[in-house]
């Protein structure tokens, strides 16, 4: 078990399609996090940026660009990219600096200005890049992979389109209460069923949009937090950034095929399940200890998959857990109290950081109308393209 | 004048008609199979590393899952913007002998309504796109049901 790091401050720029640059979103979130932490930017020893792929050099190499926007003050700089897991990697890098004594305080920032429509690979001809190949050879967009997973669940576990729609209904009801969410209207099951099919069996309202947004955290050592009068600050107890184990037998984005299991038996647990387990082991807790979870609901069906991968229920029982109301507010283990990606849309390098902002508000008891009463332990999980695990476990 | 036939990716498939096969590679040390082909190093972390030999993959497998693309995919997928978009099905197929899952397009005319998880399908040559000079070839999955039986 490693030591904790304290979350001194959190900040978001509202999600939306604002038509401005990612630097502005990141700087707004950073200033909000610094104000929340009660720190002057010039007191911060290190900045870690989660890169967007927009804007030439990945996000102008994000850490330095955010530092410049806030005003150069000499801080140590780090920039990381890990697709959807970029935010967790940024938090992981910040934590490592704090725990090793390289920095007392670290500002973590991620922001994106998303393009319209499907995510697509960078230009040019790159036949050695799996992400380029799946578009070139198959036209396999992200939603088609979500469709494959959803159909597989229907065939294996008996999930239905009604179950998937219910995830959207649940998350949109929470998003309606979140001032930072892009979509703040409750959605009905009939509206989901009436939206056009994008990738069978998933409809438009089953699939998360792409958004502009920015998120930031100020992290510190627990000693610094105590000296700063924040002894009771929410703490990050685990950051899981694991990779898959060979053979990875689930068809993951952006691959055209899985590994072969002919020579080596696959591990008993899937890659996604291993992401959560690594976080639980590092934190010394289990799924039964959780007060809430923020999961990467790129699609409604994927949220159900996460229930099982997090160990909230046995394999195949996620829809039952949902139907019982266990993952709704007031249930045994509320999931996506923020409204989730269903209400935010994905702002790639900001999203995992935003998940931790929500955990922090919930664990502080300051989540307003969305508050899960008595929240003490929360986990945020996602999976980035190319094999990037991402989970952050926070406690108070 | 006959047009040039070009595979969408060199070395991923070979043959014609009933002899059409996906091509992978197999490690001579541990027998792991790779598709898309690995030609430099075996990716089994417990393998000392053997020679990677080209092998044809099983022509038949069972549907692991399937979906479709109701909207026109972005570039580098090649479509004619002048023509209305015609959705196609995508099928992930589990090959029993190789113990891996390979994604591919279904043959034209097969929709998600014709597919089911566990259904037997076979690999066949197909056309990804074509113009006046070039036919770009690919692999496609076709349900076996109703053919051989
Ligand atoms: Zn080998």
mmCIF file with all atom_site columns, C-alpha atoms in Angstrom, chain B residues 71-130:
data_model
loop_
_atom_site.group_PDB
_atom_site.id
_atom_site.type_symbol
_atom_site.label_atom_id
_atom_site.label_alt_id
_atom_site.label_comp_id
_atom_site.label_asym_id
_atom_site.label_entity_id
_atom_site.label_seq_id
_atom_site.pdbx_PDB_ins_code
_atom_site.Cartn_x
_atom_site.Cartn_y
_atom_site.Cartn_z
_atom_site.occupancy
_atom_site.B_iso_or_equiv
_atom_site.pdbx_formal_charge
_atom_site.auth_seq_id
_atom_site.auth_comp_id
_atom_site.auth_asym_id
_atom_site.auth_atom_id
_atom_site.pdbx_PDB_model_num
ATOM 1  C CA . UNK B 1 71  ? -23.630 6.401   -40.916 1.00 0.00 ? 71  UNK B CA 1
ATOM 2  C CA . UNK B 1 72  ? -20.874 7.017   -43.429 1.00 0.00 ? 72  UNK B CA 1
ATOM 3  C CA . UNK B 1 73  ? -17.485 6.440   -41.735 1.00 0.00 ? 73  UNK B CA 1
ATOM 4  C CA . UNK B 1 74  ? -14.899 9.206   -42.036 1.00 0.00 ? 74  UNK B CA 1
ATOM 5  C CA . UNK B 1 75  ? -11.742 9.096   -44.158 1.00 0.00 ? 75  UNK B CA 1
ATOM 6  C CA . UNK B 1 76  ? -9.504  7.141   -44.630 1.00 0.00 ? 76  UNK B CA 1
ATOM 7  C CA . UNK B 1 77  ? -12.512 4.873   -45.336 1.00 0.00 ? 77  UNK B CA 1
ATOM 8  C CA . UNK B 1 78  ? -13.183 5.435   -49.013 1.00 0.00 ? 78  UNK B CA 1
ATOM 9  C CA . UNK B 1 79  ? -16.747 6.201   -50.102 1.00 0.00 ? 79  UNK B CA 1
ATOM 10 C CA . UNK B 1 80  ? -18.329 8.097   -52.944 1.00 0.00 ? 80  UNK B CA 1
ATOM 11 C CA . UNK B 1 81  ? -19.985 11.172  -51.403 1.00 0.00 ? 81  UNK B CA 1
ATOM 12 C CA . UNK B 1 82  ? -22.147 11.456  -54.545 1.00 0.00 ? 82  UNK B CA 1
ATOM 13 C CA . UNK B 1 83  ? -23.902 8.192   -53.710 1.00 0.00 ? 83  UNK B CA 1
ATOM 14 C CA . UNK B 1 84  ? -26.351 7.662   -50.863 1.00 0.00 ? 84  UNK B CA 1
ATOM 15 C CA . UNK B 1 85  ? -24.788 5.831   -47.918 1.00 0.00 ? 85  UNK B CA 1
ATOM 16 C CA . UNK B 1 86  ? -25.609 2.118   -47.793 1.00 0.00 ? 86  UNK B CA 1
ATOM 17 C CA . UNK B 1 87  ? -25.032 0.629   -44.329 1.00 0.00 ? 87  UNK B CA 1
ATOM 18 C CA . UNK B 1 88  ? -23.030 -2.572  -44.096 1.00 0.00 ? 88  UNK B CA 1
ATOM 19 C CA . UNK B 1 89  ? -22.677 -5.099  -41.292 1.00 0.00 ? 89  UNK B CA 1
ATOM 20 C CA . UNK B 1 90  ? -19.471 -5.717  -39.356 1.00 0.00 ? 90  UNK B CA 1
ATOM 21 C CA . UNK B 1 91  ? -18.856 -9.190  -37.950 1.00 0.00 ? 91  UNK B CA 1
ATOM 22 C CA . UNK B 1 92  ? -16.363 -10.297 -35.293 1.00 0.00 ? 92  UNK B CA 1
ATOM 23 C CA . UNK B 1 93  ? -15.621 -13.976 -35.870 1.00 0.00 ? 93  UNK B CA 1
ATOM 24 C CA . UNK B 1 94  ? -14.031 -16.441 -33.468 1.00 0.00 ? 94  UNK B CA 1
ATOM 25 C CA . UNK B 1 95  ? -11.702 -18.925 -35.144 1.00 0.00 ? 95  UNK B CA 1
ATOM 26 C CA . UNK B 1 96  ? -11.677 -22.109 -33.084 1.00 0.00 ? 96  UNK B CA 1
ATOM 27 C CA . UNK B 1 97  ? -8.296  -23.517 -34.098 1.00 0.00 ? 97  UNK B CA 1
ATOM 28 C CA . UNK B 1 98  ? -6.423  -20.213 -33.755 1.00 0.00 ? 98  UNK B CA 1
ATOM 29 C CA . UNK B 1 99  ? -8.458  -19.116 -30.700 1.00 0.00 ? 99  UNK B CA 1
ATOM 30 C CA . UNK B 1 100 ? -8.694  -15.525 -31.846 1.00 0.00 ? 100 UNK B CA 1
ATOM 31 C CA . UNK B 1 101 ? -11.410 -13.137 -33.014 1.00 0.00 ? 101 UNK B CA 1
ATOM 32 C CA . UNK B 1 102 ? -11.136 -11.359 -36.382 1.00 0.00 ? 102 UNK B CA 1
ATOM 33 C CA . UNK B 1 103 ? -13.305 -8.434  -37.400 1.00 0.00 ? 103 UNK B CA 1
ATOM 34 C CA . UNK B 1 104 ? -14.478 -7.994  -40.964 1.00 0.00 ? 104 UNK B CA 1
ATOM 35 C CA . UNK B 1 105 ? -17.281 -6.638  -43.089 1.00 0.00 ? 105 UNK B CA 1
ATOM 36 C CA . UNK B 1 106 ? -20.154 -8.928  -43.989 1.00 0.00 ? 106 UNK B CA 1
ATOM 37 C CA . UNK B 1 107 ? -20.710 -9.641  -47.678 1.00 0.00 ? 107 UNK B CA 1
ATOM 38 C CA . UNK B 1 108 ? -22.984 -7.076  -49.355 1.00 0.00 ? 108 UNK B CA 1
ATOM 39 C CA . UNK B 1 109 ? -26.654 -7.786  -48.756 1.00 0.00 ? 109 UNK B CA 1
ATOM 40 C CA . UNK B 1 110 ? -26.157 -9.462  -45.363 1.00 0.00 ? 110 UNK B CA 1
ATOM 41 C CA . UNK B 1 111 ? -27.679 -7.271  -42.669 1.00 0.00 ? 111 UNK B CA 1
ATOM 42 C CA . UNK B 1 112 ? -27.682 -7.548  -38.880 1.00 0.00 ? 112 UNK B CA 1
ATOM 43 C CA . UNK B 1 113 ? -31.076 -9.216  -39.221 1.00 0.00 ? 113 UNK B CA 1
ATOM 44 C CA . UNK B 1 114 ? -29.398 -12.141 -40.980 1.00 0.00 ? 114 UNK B CA 1
ATOM 45 C CA . UNK B 1 115 ? -26.774 -12.646 -38.257 1.00 0.00 ? 115 UNK B CA 1
ATOM 46 C CA . UNK B 1 116 ? -26.683 -14.231 -34.808 1.00 0.00 ? 116 UNK B CA 1
ATOM 47 C CA . UNK B 1 117 ? -23.984 -14.767 -32.209 1.00 0.00 ? 117 UNK B CA 1
ATOM 48 C CA . UNK B 1 118 ? -22.633 -18.308 -32.636 1.00 0.00 ? 118 UNK B CA 1
ATOM 49 C CA . UNK B 1 119 ? -23.634 -18.580 -36.315 1.00 0.00 ? 119 UNK B CA 1
ATOM 50 C CA . UNK B 1 120 ? -21.094 -20.229 -38.628 1.00 0.00 ? 120 UNK B CA 1
ATOM 51 C CA . UNK B 1 121 ? -19.563 -17.939 -41.238 1.00 0.00 ? 121 UNK B CA 1
ATOM 52 C CA . UNK B 1 122 ? -16.799 -18.279 -43.825 1.00 0.00 ? 122 UNK B CA 1
ATOM 53 C CA . UNK B 1 123 ? -14.259 -15.891 -45.225 1.00 0.00 ? 123 UNK B CA 1
ATOM 54 C CA . UNK B 1 124 ? -14.663 -14.857 -48.861 1.00 0.00 ? 124 UNK B CA 1
ATOM 55 C CA . UNK B 1 125 ? -12.947 -12.359 -51.156 1.00 0.00 ? 125 UNK B CA 1
ATOM 56 C CA . UNK B 1 126 ? -14.718 -9.040  -51.520 1.00 0.00 ? 126 UNK B CA 1
ATOM 57 C CA . UNK B 1 127 ? -14.396 -5.594  -53.023 1.00 0.00 ? 127 UNK B CA 1
ATOM 58 C CA . UNK B 1 128 ? -13.840 -2.671  -50.646 1.00 0.00 ? 128 UNK B CA 1
ATOM 59 C CA . UNK B 1 129 ? -14.094 0.017   -53.325 1.00 0.00 ? 129 UNK B CA 1
ATOM 60 C CA . UNK B 1 130 ? -13.339 0.417   -57.005 1.00 0.00 ? 130 UNK B CA 1
#
